[in-house]
Coordinates of C-alpha atoms and ligand atoms in Angstrom, one line a residue:
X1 CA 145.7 151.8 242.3
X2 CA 145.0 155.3 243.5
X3 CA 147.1 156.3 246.9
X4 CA 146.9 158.9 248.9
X5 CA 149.8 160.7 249.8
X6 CA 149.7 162.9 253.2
X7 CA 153.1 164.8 253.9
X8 CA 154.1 168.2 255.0
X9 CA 153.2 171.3 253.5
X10 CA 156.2 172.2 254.2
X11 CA 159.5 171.2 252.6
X12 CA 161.7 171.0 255.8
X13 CA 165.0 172.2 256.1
X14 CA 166.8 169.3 254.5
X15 CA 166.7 168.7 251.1
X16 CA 166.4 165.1 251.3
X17 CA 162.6 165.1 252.0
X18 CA 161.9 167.6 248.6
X19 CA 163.8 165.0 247.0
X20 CA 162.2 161.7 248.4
X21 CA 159.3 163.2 247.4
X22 CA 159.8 163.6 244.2
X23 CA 161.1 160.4 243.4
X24 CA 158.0 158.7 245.5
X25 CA 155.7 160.4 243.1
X26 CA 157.5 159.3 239.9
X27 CA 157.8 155.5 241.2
X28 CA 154.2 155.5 241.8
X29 CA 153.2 157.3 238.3
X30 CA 155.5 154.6 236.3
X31 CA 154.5 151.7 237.8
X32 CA 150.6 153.2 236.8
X33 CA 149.6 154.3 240.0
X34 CA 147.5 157.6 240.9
X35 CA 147.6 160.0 243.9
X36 CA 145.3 161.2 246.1
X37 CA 146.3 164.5 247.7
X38 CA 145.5 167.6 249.8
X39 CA 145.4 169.6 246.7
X40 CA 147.7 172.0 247.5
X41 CA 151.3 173.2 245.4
X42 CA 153.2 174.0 248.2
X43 CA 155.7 172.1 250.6
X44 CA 156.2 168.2 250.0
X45 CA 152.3 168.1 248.9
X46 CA 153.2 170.3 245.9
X47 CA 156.6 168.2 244.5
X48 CA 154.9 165.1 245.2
X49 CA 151.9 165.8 242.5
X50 CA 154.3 167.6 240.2
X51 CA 156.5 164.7 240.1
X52 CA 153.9 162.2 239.6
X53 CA 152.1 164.1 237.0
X54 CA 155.2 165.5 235.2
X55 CA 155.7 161.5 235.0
X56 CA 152.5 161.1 232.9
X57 CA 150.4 159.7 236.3
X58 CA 146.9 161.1 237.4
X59 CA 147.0 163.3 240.4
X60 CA 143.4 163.7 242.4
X61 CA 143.2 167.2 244.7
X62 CA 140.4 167.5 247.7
X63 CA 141.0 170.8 249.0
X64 CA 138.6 172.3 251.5
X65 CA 137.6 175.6 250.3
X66 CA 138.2 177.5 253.4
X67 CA 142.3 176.6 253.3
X68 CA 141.6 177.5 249.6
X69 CA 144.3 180.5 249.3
X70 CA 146.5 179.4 252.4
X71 CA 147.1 176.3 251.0
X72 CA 147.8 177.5 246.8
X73 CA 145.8 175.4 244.8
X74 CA 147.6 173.2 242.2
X75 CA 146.4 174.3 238.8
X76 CA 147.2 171.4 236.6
X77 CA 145.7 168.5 238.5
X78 CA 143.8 165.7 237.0
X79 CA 140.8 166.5 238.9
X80 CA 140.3 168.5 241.9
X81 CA 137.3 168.5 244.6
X82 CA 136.2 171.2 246.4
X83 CA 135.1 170.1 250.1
X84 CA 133.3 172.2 252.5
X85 CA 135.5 170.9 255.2
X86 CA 138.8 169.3 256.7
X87 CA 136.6 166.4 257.8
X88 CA 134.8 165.4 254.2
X89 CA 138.2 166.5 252.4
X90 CA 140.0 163.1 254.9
X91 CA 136.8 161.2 254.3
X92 CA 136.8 161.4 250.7
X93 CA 140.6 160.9 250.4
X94 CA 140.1 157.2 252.5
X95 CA 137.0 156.4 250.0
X96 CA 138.9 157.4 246.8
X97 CA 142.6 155.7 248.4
X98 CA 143.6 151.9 247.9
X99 CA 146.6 152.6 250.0
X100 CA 147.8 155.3 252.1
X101 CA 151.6 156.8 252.4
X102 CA 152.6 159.6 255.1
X103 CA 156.1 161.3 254.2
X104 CA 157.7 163.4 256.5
X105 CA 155.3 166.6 257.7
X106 CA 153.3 167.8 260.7
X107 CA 150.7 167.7 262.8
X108 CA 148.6 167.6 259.6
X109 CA 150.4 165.1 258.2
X110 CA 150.4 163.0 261.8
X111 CA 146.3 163.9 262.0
X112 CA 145.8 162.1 258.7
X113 CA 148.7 158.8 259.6
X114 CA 146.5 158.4 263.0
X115 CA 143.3 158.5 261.1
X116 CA 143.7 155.7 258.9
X117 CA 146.2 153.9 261.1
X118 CA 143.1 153.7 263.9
X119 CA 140.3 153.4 261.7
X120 CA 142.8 150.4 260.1
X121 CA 143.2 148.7 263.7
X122 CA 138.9 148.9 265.0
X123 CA 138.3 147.5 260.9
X124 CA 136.6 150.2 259.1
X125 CA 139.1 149.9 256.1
X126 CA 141.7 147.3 255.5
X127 CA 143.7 148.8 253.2
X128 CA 147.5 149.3 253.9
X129 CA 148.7 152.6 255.8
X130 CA 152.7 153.0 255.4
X131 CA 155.3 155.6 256.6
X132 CA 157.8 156.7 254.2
X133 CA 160.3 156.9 256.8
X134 CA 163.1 159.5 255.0
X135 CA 166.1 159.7 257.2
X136 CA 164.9 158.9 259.8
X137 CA 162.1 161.2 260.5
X138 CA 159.8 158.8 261.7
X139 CA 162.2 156.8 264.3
X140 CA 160.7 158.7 267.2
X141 CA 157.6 158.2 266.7
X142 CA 158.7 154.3 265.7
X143 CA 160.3 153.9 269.4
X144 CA 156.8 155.5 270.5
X145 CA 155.3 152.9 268.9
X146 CA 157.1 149.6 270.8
X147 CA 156.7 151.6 273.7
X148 CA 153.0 151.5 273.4
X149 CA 153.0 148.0 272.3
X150 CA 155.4 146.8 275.3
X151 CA 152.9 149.0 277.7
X152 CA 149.8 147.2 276.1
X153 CA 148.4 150.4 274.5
X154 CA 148.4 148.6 271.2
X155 CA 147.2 145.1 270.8
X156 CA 149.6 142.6 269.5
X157 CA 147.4 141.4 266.5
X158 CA 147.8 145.4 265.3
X159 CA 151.6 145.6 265.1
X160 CA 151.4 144.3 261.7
X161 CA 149.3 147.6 260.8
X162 CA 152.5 149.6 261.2
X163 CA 154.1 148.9 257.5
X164 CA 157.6 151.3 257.9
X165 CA 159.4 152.0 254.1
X166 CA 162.8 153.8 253.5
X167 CA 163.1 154.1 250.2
X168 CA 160.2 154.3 247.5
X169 CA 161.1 150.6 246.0
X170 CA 160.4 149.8 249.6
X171 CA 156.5 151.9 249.6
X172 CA 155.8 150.1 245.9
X173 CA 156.4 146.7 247.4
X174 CA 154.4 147.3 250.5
X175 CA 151.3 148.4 248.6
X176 CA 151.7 146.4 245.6
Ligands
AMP1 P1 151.3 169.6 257.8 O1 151.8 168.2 257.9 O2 150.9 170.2 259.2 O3 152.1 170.5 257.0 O4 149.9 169.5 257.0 C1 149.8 168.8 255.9 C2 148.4 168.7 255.4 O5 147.5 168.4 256.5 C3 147.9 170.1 254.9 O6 147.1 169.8 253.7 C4 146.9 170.6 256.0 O7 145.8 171.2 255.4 C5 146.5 169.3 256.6 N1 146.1 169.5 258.0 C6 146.6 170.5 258.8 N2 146.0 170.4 260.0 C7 145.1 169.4 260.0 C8 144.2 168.9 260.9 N3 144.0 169.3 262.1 N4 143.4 167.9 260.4 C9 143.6 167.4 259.2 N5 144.4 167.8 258.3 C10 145.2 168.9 258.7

């Protein structure tokens, strides 16, 4: 399968996420799985797609060519697409994914999550959408989610859309 990874292009301040990364990427390279990134080499986005491809898996960029420099292209990718924008670069990353994983990161990384998460619960794909929850960066905005199921912001039928890992055995199962 092909994934797409969203995380922070950043690394954070604790080590644990650089390394979390890392060992996602090689878990999804040996069990024969391919990644679907932003394209960049820096932050989580850039140990992520060295891990996988230093364990012989295929790493796919989509990089917009305006956040071209910012965002220090990868230069040993499998492939890489140049996209005229930040909205074909997440259109192309849904159409080319099988499953999507967001690690730790920001609002980027949130922007992307939402996307598929929403576009998940009104039907437009049904492929599964998981948070990699590393220590416990994502219990927040876990607790946000009850809250908006208890309040009725989120239907019932779609709490089964919100697949949680915390480790990358955990991710694997979920998507395989
Ligand atoms: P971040 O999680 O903010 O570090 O961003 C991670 C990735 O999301 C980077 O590749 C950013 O280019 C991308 N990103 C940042 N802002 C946005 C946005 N508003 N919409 C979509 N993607 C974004």
């Amino acid at each position: 399968m092909k994934i797409a990874v969203y995380c922070g292009s950043g690394l954070g301040v604790n080590p644990i996420y650089a390394e979390k990364a890392t060992e996602l990427g090689t878990v999804l390279a040996k069990h024969g799985h391919g990644v679907i990134y932003g394209g960049s080499k820096i932050g989580l986005m850039g140990k992520v797609a060295d891990a996988t491809l230093t364990a012989g898996g295929e790493v796919i960029g989509v990089m917009p060519t305006h956040l071209q420099k910012q965002e220090i292209v990868h230069a040993s990718l499998t492939e890489i697409h140049f996209v005229e924008s930040m909205h074909v670069r997440k259109a192309k990353m849904v159409d080319l994914a099988d499953a999507f994983i967001a690690l730790p990161g920001g609002g980027g990384t949130l922007d992307e999550y939402f996307e598929v998460f929403t576009w998940a619960q009104i039907g437009l794909h049904e492929k599964p959408v998981i948070l990699f929850n590393v220590n416990g960066f994502y219990d927040a905005l876990l607790q946000h989610f009850n809250r908006m199921l208890e309040e009725g912001f989120i239907r019932p039928e779609h709490k089964s859309l919100i697949r949680v890992a915390t480790t990358a055995e955990e991710v694997l199962a979920l998507i395989e």
